[in-house]
Amino acid sequence: MGLNRRSFLLGSGLTAAGLVGSWLGEADRAEAAPLKVNTAIQADETPRSCQPQDPLAALLEGNERFAAAWQSNNTATTMAARAEAMSSLWTKGCYLPGDTLTTGQAPWASILSCADSRVSPEWIFDAAPADLFVIRSAGNTAFDNAIASLEFGVATLHTPLIMVMGHSDCGAVKAARHSAPLTPLLEQLVKPIRASLSPGNTLATAIKRNAGFAAKQLTQRSRVLADAEVDGRLTIVVSYFDILSGKVSLV
Ligand SMILES: [Zn+2]
């Protein structure tokens, strides 16, 4: 995405001290200087995405289109019929020429989702190129670089919505619920998922709790995101994607 540290600092209007402050703990954050975001960064009026008036409604409407196609796919009996069912996607007709996108982006929603191959946000939300700013890892956890990426999305790209999305049959949450030995790095990955679990939770409940836990981490660990939410520049929501129905529901 052509990001380097200098352009991020200049483009977002953030100070180095402010960025350091964004990584401070909860107790230290009250001491940090307030951050200012340069909202003039997109003074150039060339549209770089199909900006909806209501990003959350647009996501859910896109998912309705996907779910309808997906359910037709599920009842089709041949490969050709399934292909026909899915061909109804990407029909909303809101696309930009590539040369417009060579000089910038203006995604209208950020998605923190699982790396699972069945959970592609662009597909699930029937979104066009440049619509979504997507961060994925197994278990959709709020790991450091995910939070940093979301900070870039909010501070520099002015993305007004973050959705943290869990999904049915999540392998990372299943791994966190069991004590089978994992590699050291995988142990590190499931650690925050285990922190979100409670005894007796069903898998679906555990997946939803994990997504909620990750969403809370975003504002607890990032002053950029916390301030944006308080200022009304950012909305953070939690959702659950059901693989069978294709439906995304808010949690
Ligand atoms: Zn998963």
mmCIF file with all atom_site columns, C-alpha atoms in Angstrom, residues 31-168:
data_model
loop_
_atom_site.group_PDB
_atom_site.id
_atom_site.type_symbol
_atom_site.label_atom_id
_atom_site.label_alt_id
_atom_site.label_comp_id
_atom_site.label_asym_id
_atom_site.label_entity_id
_atom_site.label_seq_id
_atom_site.pdbx_PDB_ins_code
_atom_site.Cartn_x
_atom_site.Cartn_y
_atom_site.Cartn_z
_atom_site.occupancy
_atom_site.B_iso_or_equiv
_atom_site.pdbx_formal_charge
_atom_site.auth_seq_id
_atom_site.auth_comp_id
_atom_site.auth_asym_id
_atom_site.auth_atom_id
_atom_site.pdbx_PDB_model_num
ATOM 1   C CA . GLU A 1 31  ? -0.589  11.135  30.398  1.00 0.00 ? 31  GLU A CA 1
ATOM 2   C CA . ALA A 1 32  ? -0.008  11.136  26.618  1.00 0.00 ? 32  ALA A CA 1
ATOM 3   C CA . ALA A 1 33  ? -0.571  14.255  24.528  1.00 0.00 ? 33  ALA A CA 1
ATOM 4   C CA . PRO A 1 34  ? -3.845  14.254  22.525  1.00 0.00 ? 34  PRO A CA 1
ATOM 5   C CA . LEU A 1 35  ? -3.510  13.196  18.907  1.00 0.00 ? 35  LEU A CA 1
ATOM 6   C CA . LYS A 1 36  ? -4.737  15.208  15.964  1.00 0.00 ? 36  LYS A CA 1
ATOM 7   C CA . VAL A 1 37  ? -5.739  13.614  12.717  1.00 0.00 ? 37  VAL A CA 1
ATOM 8   C CA . ASN A 1 38  ? -5.424  15.662  9.551   1.00 0.00 ? 38  ASN A CA 1
ATOM 9   C CA . THR A 1 39  ? -8.811  15.345  7.950   1.00 0.00 ? 39  THR A CA 1
ATOM 10  C CA . ALA A 1 40  ? -7.632  17.386  4.943   1.00 0.00 ? 40  ALA A CA 1
ATOM 11  C CA . ILE A 1 41  ? -5.618  14.466  3.649   1.00 0.00 ? 41  ILE A CA 1
ATOM 12  C CA . GLN A 1 42  ? -8.325  13.657  1.114   1.00 0.00 ? 42  GLN A CA 1
ATOM 13  C CA . ALA A 1 43  ? -8.809  17.209  -0.162  1.00 0.00 ? 43  ALA A CA 1
ATOM 14  C CA . ASP A 1 44  ? -8.327  15.715  -3.622  1.00 0.00 ? 44  ASP A CA 1
ATOM 15  C CA . GLU A 1 45  ? -11.900 14.867  -4.549  1.00 0.00 ? 45  GLU A CA 1
ATOM 16  C CA . THR A 1 46  ? -11.106 12.081  -6.966  1.00 0.00 ? 46  THR A CA 1
ATOM 17  C CA . PRO A 1 47  ? -13.248 9.208   -5.675  1.00 0.00 ? 47  PRO A CA 1
ATOM 18  C CA . ARG A 1 48  ? -11.154 6.185   -4.817  1.00 0.00 ? 48  ARG A CA 1
ATOM 19  C CA . SER A 1 49  ? -13.893 3.881   -3.636  1.00 0.00 ? 49  SER A CA 1
ATOM 20  C CA . CYS A 1 50  ? -17.645 3.599   -3.838  1.00 0.00 ? 50  CYS A CA 1
ATOM 21  C CA . GLN A 1 51  ? -18.281 5.321   -0.526  1.00 0.00 ? 51  GLN A CA 1
ATOM 22  C CA . PRO A 1 52  ? -21.702 4.420   0.889   1.00 0.00 ? 52  PRO A CA 1
ATOM 23  C CA . GLN A 1 53  ? -23.566 6.771   3.204   1.00 0.00 ? 53  GLN A CA 1
ATOM 24  C CA . ASP A 1 54  ? -23.953 4.032   5.786   1.00 0.00 ? 54  ASP A CA 1
ATOM 25  C CA . PRO A 1 55  ? -20.944 1.660   5.693   1.00 0.00 ? 55  PRO A CA 1
ATOM 26  C CA . LEU A 1 56  ? -22.430 -0.891  8.080   1.00 0.00 ? 56  LEU A CA 1
ATOM 27  C CA . ALA A 1 57  ? -25.690 -1.068  6.141   1.00 0.00 ? 57  ALA A CA 1
ATOM 28  C CA . ALA A 1 58  ? -23.665 -1.448  2.938   1.00 0.00 ? 58  ALA A CA 1
ATOM 29  C CA . LEU A 1 59  ? -21.731 -4.363  4.398   1.00 0.00 ? 59  LEU A CA 1
ATOM 30  C CA . LEU A 1 60  ? -24.894 -6.105  5.530   1.00 0.00 ? 60  LEU A CA 1
ATOM 31  C CA . GLU A 1 61  ? -26.631 -5.490  2.201   1.00 0.00 ? 61  GLU A CA 1
ATOM 32  C CA . GLY A 1 62  ? -23.632 -6.896  0.367   1.00 0.00 ? 62  GLY A CA 1
ATOM 33  C CA . ASN A 1 63  ? -23.757 -9.928  2.624   1.00 0.00 ? 63  ASN A CA 1
ATOM 34  C CA . GLU A 1 64  ? -27.440 -10.421 1.822   1.00 0.00 ? 64  GLU A CA 1
ATOM 35  C CA . ARG A 1 65  ? -26.501 -10.620 -1.866  1.00 0.00 ? 65  ARG A CA 1
ATOM 36  C CA . PHE A 1 66  ? -23.743 -13.090 -1.070  1.00 0.00 ? 66  PHE A CA 1
ATOM 37  C CA . ALA A 1 67  ? -25.912 -15.241 1.208   1.00 0.00 ? 67  ALA A CA 1
ATOM 38  C CA . ALA A 1 68  ? -28.659 -15.478 -1.417  1.00 0.00 ? 68  ALA A CA 1
ATOM 39  C CA . ALA A 1 69  ? -26.151 -16.628 -4.042  1.00 0.00 ? 69  ALA A CA 1
ATOM 40  C CA . TRP A 1 70  ? -24.460 -18.964 -1.565  1.00 0.00 ? 70  TRP A CA 1
ATOM 41  C CA . GLN A 1 71  ? -27.726 -20.631 -0.614  1.00 0.00 ? 71  GLN A CA 1
ATOM 42  C CA . SER A 1 72  ? -28.504 -21.167 -4.298  1.00 0.00 ? 72  SER A CA 1
ATOM 43  C CA . ASN A 1 73  ? -25.059 -22.687 -4.615  1.00 0.00 ? 73  ASN A CA 1
ATOM 44  C CA . ASN A 1 74  ? -25.780 -24.992 -1.695  1.00 0.00 ? 74  ASN A CA 1
ATOM 45  C CA . THR A 1 75  ? -28.908 -26.410 -3.291  1.00 0.00 ? 75  THR A CA 1
ATOM 46  C CA . ALA A 1 76  ? -27.467 -26.742 -6.806  1.00 0.00 ? 76  ALA A CA 1
ATOM 47  C CA . THR A 1 77  ? -26.543 -30.247 -7.853  1.00 0.00 ? 77  THR A CA 1
ATOM 48  C CA . THR A 1 78  ? -23.903 -29.659 -10.522 1.00 0.00 ? 78  THR A CA 1
ATOM 49  C CA . MET A 1 79  ? -20.711 -27.643 -10.751 1.00 0.00 ? 79  MET A CA 1
ATOM 50  C CA . ALA A 1 80  ? -22.190 -25.614 -13.612 1.00 0.00 ? 80  ALA A CA 1
ATOM 51  C CA . ALA A 1 81  ? -25.308 -24.822 -11.592 1.00 0.00 ? 81  ALA A CA 1
ATOM 52  C CA . ARG A 1 82  ? -23.176 -23.734 -8.631  1.00 0.00 ? 82  ARG A CA 1
ATOM 53  C CA . ALA A 1 83  ? -21.122 -21.474 -10.908 1.00 0.00 ? 83  ALA A CA 1
ATOM 54  C CA . GLU A 1 84  ? -24.341 -19.997 -12.279 1.00 0.00 ? 84  GLU A CA 1
ATOM 55  C CA . ALA A 1 85  ? -25.619 -19.380 -8.751  1.00 0.00 ? 85  ALA A CA 1
ATOM 56  C CA . MET A 1 86  ? -22.463 -17.526 -7.727  1.00 0.00 ? 86  MET A CA 1
ATOM 57  C CA . SER A 1 87  ? -22.318 -15.502 -10.949 1.00 0.00 ? 87  SER A CA 1
ATOM 58  C CA . SER A 1 88  ? -25.021 -13.216 -9.564  1.00 0.00 ? 88  SER A CA 1
ATOM 59  C CA . LEU A 1 89  ? -22.387 -11.625 -7.306  1.00 0.00 ? 89  LEU A CA 1
ATOM 60  C CA . TRP A 1 90  ? -20.521 -8.424  -8.119  1.00 0.00 ? 90  TRP A CA 1
ATOM 61  C CA . THR A 1 91  ? -23.578 -7.002  -9.812  1.00 0.00 ? 91  THR A CA 1
ATOM 62  C CA . LYS A 1 92  ? -24.026 -3.755  -7.896  1.00 0.00 ? 92  LYS A CA 1
ATOM 63  C CA . GLY A 1 93  ? -22.145 -1.921  -10.655 1.00 0.00 ? 93  GLY A CA 1
ATOM 64  C CA . CYS A 1 94  ? -19.943 0.314   -8.533  1.00 0.00 ? 94  CYS A CA 1
ATOM 65  C CA . TYR A 1 95  ? -16.411 -0.042  -9.879  1.00 0.00 ? 95  TYR A CA 1
ATOM 66  C CA . LEU A 1 96  ? -13.557 2.340   -10.518 1.00 0.00 ? 96  LEU A CA 1
ATOM 67  C CA . PRO A 1 97  ? -10.971 2.296   -13.290 1.00 0.00 ? 97  PRO A CA 1
ATOM 68  C CA . GLY A 1 98  ? -7.561  1.002   -12.309 1.00 0.00 ? 98  GLY A CA 1
ATOM 69  C CA . ASP A 1 99  ? -5.785  4.267   -13.114 1.00 0.00 ? 99  ASP A CA 1
ATOM 70  C CA . THR A 1 100 ? -7.837  6.028   -10.431 1.00 0.00 ? 100 THR A CA 1
ATOM 71  C CA . LEU A 1 101 ? -6.547  3.563   -7.895  1.00 0.00 ? 101 LEU A CA 1
ATOM 72  C CA . THR A 1 102 ? -2.898  3.882   -8.844  1.00 0.00 ? 102 THR A CA 1
ATOM 73  C CA . THR A 1 103 ? -2.595  7.047   -6.768  1.00 0.00 ? 103 THR A CA 1
ATOM 74  C CA . GLY A 1 104 ? -4.547  6.227   -3.654  1.00 0.00 ? 104 GLY A CA 1
ATOM 75  C CA . GLN A 1 105 ? -7.286  4.351   -1.859  1.00 0.00 ? 105 GLN A CA 1
ATOM 76  C CA . ALA A 1 106 ? -10.254 5.286   0.300   1.00 0.00 ? 106 ALA A CA 1
ATOM 77  C CA . PRO A 1 107 ? -11.700 2.058   1.701   1.00 0.00 ? 107 PRO A CA 1
ATOM 78  C CA . TRP A 1 108 ? -14.926 2.612   3.625   1.00 0.00 ? 108 TRP A CA 1
ATOM 79  C CA . ALA A 1 109 ? -14.668 -0.314  6.023   1.00 0.00 ? 109 ALA A CA 1
ATOM 80  C CA . SER A 1 110 ? -11.877 -2.250  7.707   1.00 0.00 ? 110 SER A CA 1
ATOM 81  C CA . ILE A 1 111 ? -12.375 -5.934  8.437   1.00 0.00 ? 111 ILE A CA 1
ATOM 82  C CA . LEU A 1 112 ? -10.367 -7.964  10.946  1.00 0.00 ? 112 LEU A CA 1
ATOM 83  C CA . SER A 1 113 ? -11.168 -11.556 10.074  1.00 0.00 ? 113 SER A CA 1
ATOM 84  C CA . CYS A 1 114 ? -9.792  -15.072 10.164  1.00 0.00 ? 114 CYS A CA 1
ATOM 85  C CA . ALA A 1 115 ? -7.301  -16.362 7.589   1.00 0.00 ? 115 ALA A CA 1
ATOM 86  C CA . ASP A 1 116 ? -9.652  -19.303 7.021   1.00 0.00 ? 116 ASP A CA 1
ATOM 87  C CA . SER A 1 117 ? -10.037 -20.022 3.299   1.00 0.00 ? 117 SER A CA 1
ATOM 88  C CA . ARG A 1 118 ? -13.835 -20.024 3.637   1.00 0.00 ? 118 ARG A CA 1
ATOM 89  C CA . VAL A 1 119 ? -13.953 -16.501 5.043   1.00 0.00 ? 119 VAL A CA 1
ATOM 90  C CA . SER A 1 120 ? -12.920 -14.017 2.387   1.00 0.00 ? 120 SER A CA 1
ATOM 91  C CA . PRO A 1 121 ? -14.417 -10.613 3.334   1.00 0.00 ? 121 PRO A CA 1
ATOM 92  C CA . GLU A 1 122 ? -14.470 -9.216  -0.206  1.00 0.00 ? 122 GLU A CA 1
ATOM 93  C CA . TRP A 1 123 ? -16.542 -12.200 -1.259  1.00 0.00 ? 123 TRP A CA 1
ATOM 94  C CA . ILE A 1 124 ? -18.764 -12.391 1.803   1.00 0.00 ? 124 ILE A CA 1
ATOM 95  C CA . PHE A 1 125 ? -19.671 -8.708  1.517   1.00 0.00 ? 125 PHE A CA 1
ATOM 96  C CA . ASP A 1 126 ? -19.884 -8.635  -2.288  1.00 0.00 ? 126 ASP A CA 1
ATOM 97  C CA . ALA A 1 127 ? -17.403 -5.767  -2.232  1.00 0.00 ? 127 ALA A CA 1
ATOM 98  C CA . ALA A 1 128 ? -15.533 -4.143  -5.110  1.00 0.00 ? 128 ALA A CA 1
ATOM 99  C CA . PRO A 1 129 ? -11.766 -3.556  -5.274  1.00 0.00 ? 129 PRO A CA 1
ATOM 100 C CA . ALA A 1 130 ? -10.782 -0.605  -3.013  1.00 0.00 ? 130 ALA A CA 1
ATOM 101 C CA . ASP A 1 131 ? -13.885 -0.969  -0.836  1.00 0.00 ? 131 ASP A CA 1
ATOM 102 C CA . LEU A 1 132 ? -12.409 -2.913  2.088   1.00 0.00 ? 132 LEU A CA 1
ATOM 103 C CA . PHE A 1 133 ? -9.221  -2.640  4.134   1.00 0.00 ? 133 PHE A CA 1
ATOM 104 C CA . VAL A 1 134 ? -8.693  -6.199  5.323   1.00 0.00 ? 134 VAL A CA 1
ATOM 105 C CA . ILE A 1 135 ? -6.462  -7.715  7.992   1.00 0.00 ? 135 ILE A CA 1
ATOM 106 C CA . ARG A 1 136 ? -6.564  -11.466 8.406   1.00 0.00 ? 136 ARG A CA 1
ATOM 107 C CA . SER A 1 137 ? -4.928  -14.030 10.683  1.00 0.00 ? 137 SER A CA 1
ATOM 108 C CA . ALA A 1 138 ? -5.966  -17.350 12.150  1.00 0.00 ? 138 ALA A CA 1
ATOM 109 C CA . GLY A 1 139 ? -8.512  -16.596 14.854  1.00 0.00 ? 139 GLY A CA 1
ATOM 110 C CA . ASN A 1 140 ? -8.961  -12.902 13.937  1.00 0.00 ? 140 ASN A CA 1
ATOM 111 C CA . THR A 1 141 ? -6.955  -11.828 16.955  1.00 0.00 ? 141 THR A CA 1
ATOM 112 C CA . ALA A 1 142 ? -5.900  -8.241  17.632  1.00 0.00 ? 142 ALA A CA 1
ATOM 113 C CA . PHE A 1 143 ? -2.187  -8.884  17.238  1.00 0.00 ? 143 PHE A CA 1
ATOM 114 C CA . ASP A 1 144 ? 0.208   -5.933  17.188  1.00 0.00 ? 144 ASP A CA 1
ATOM 115 C CA . ASN A 1 145 ? 0.521   -5.563  13.439  1.00 0.00 ? 145 ASN A CA 1
ATOM 116 C CA . ALA A 1 146 ? -3.233  -5.903  12.980  1.00 0.00 ? 146 ALA A CA 1
ATOM 117 C CA . ILE A 1 147 ? -3.815  -2.985  15.335  1.00 0.00 ? 147 ILE A CA 1
ATOM 118 C CA . ALA A 1 148 ? -1.092  -0.978  13.609  1.00 0.00 ? 148 ALA A CA 1
ATOM 119 C CA . SER A 1 149 ? -2.686  -1.667  10.227  1.00 0.00 ? 149 SER A CA 1
ATOM 120 C CA . LEU A 1 150 ? -6.078  -0.587  11.535  1.00 0.00 ? 150 LEU A CA 1
ATOM 121 C CA . GLU A 1 151 ? -4.506  2.591   12.914  1.00 0.00 ? 151 GLU A CA 1
ATOM 122 C CA . PHE A 1 152 ? -3.225  3.348   9.425   1.00 0.00 ? 152 PHE A CA 1
ATOM 123 C CA . GLY A 1 153 ? -6.669  2.672   8.004   1.00 0.00 ? 153 GLY A CA 1
ATOM 124 C CA . VAL A 1 154 ? -8.353  5.050   10.443  1.00 0.00 ? 154 VAL A CA 1
ATOM 125 C CA . ALA A 1 155 ? -5.750  7.794   10.783  1.00 0.00 ? 155 ALA A CA 1
ATOM 126 C CA . THR A 1 156 ? -4.607  8.043   7.178   1.00 0.00 ? 156 THR A CA 1
ATOM 127 C CA . LEU A 1 157 ? -7.372  6.538   5.056   1.00 0.00 ? 157 LEU A CA 1
ATOM 128 C CA . HIS A 1 158 ? -10.179 7.784   7.317   1.00 0.00 ? 158 HIS A CA 1
ATOM 129 C CA . THR A 1 159 ? -11.932 4.455   7.285   1.00 0.00 ? 159 THR A CA 1
ATOM 130 C CA . PRO A 1 160 ? -15.048 5.025   9.411   1.00 0.00 ? 160 PRO A CA 1
ATOM 131 C CA . LEU A 1 161 ? -15.909 1.442   10.340  1.00 0.00 ? 161 LEU A CA 1
ATOM 132 C CA . ILE A 1 162 ? -14.037 -1.553  11.746  1.00 0.00 ? 162 ILE A CA 1
ATOM 133 C CA . MET A 1 163 ? -15.742 -4.932  11.826  1.00 0.00 ? 163 MET A CA 1
ATOM 134 C CA . VAL A 1 164 ? -14.130 -7.781  13.780  1.00 0.00 ? 164 VAL A CA 1
ATOM 135 C CA . MET A 1 165 ? -15.611 -10.946 12.309  1.00 0.00 ? 165 MET A CA 1
ATOM 136 C CA . GLY A 1 166 ? -15.510 -14.439 13.794  1.00 0.00 ? 166 GLY A CA 1
ATOM 137 C CA . HIS A 1 167 ? -16.870 -17.415 11.894  1.00 0.00 ? 167 HIS A CA 1
ATOM 138 C CA . SER A 1 168 ? -18.377 -20.838 12.448  1.00 0.00 ? 168 SER A CA 1
#
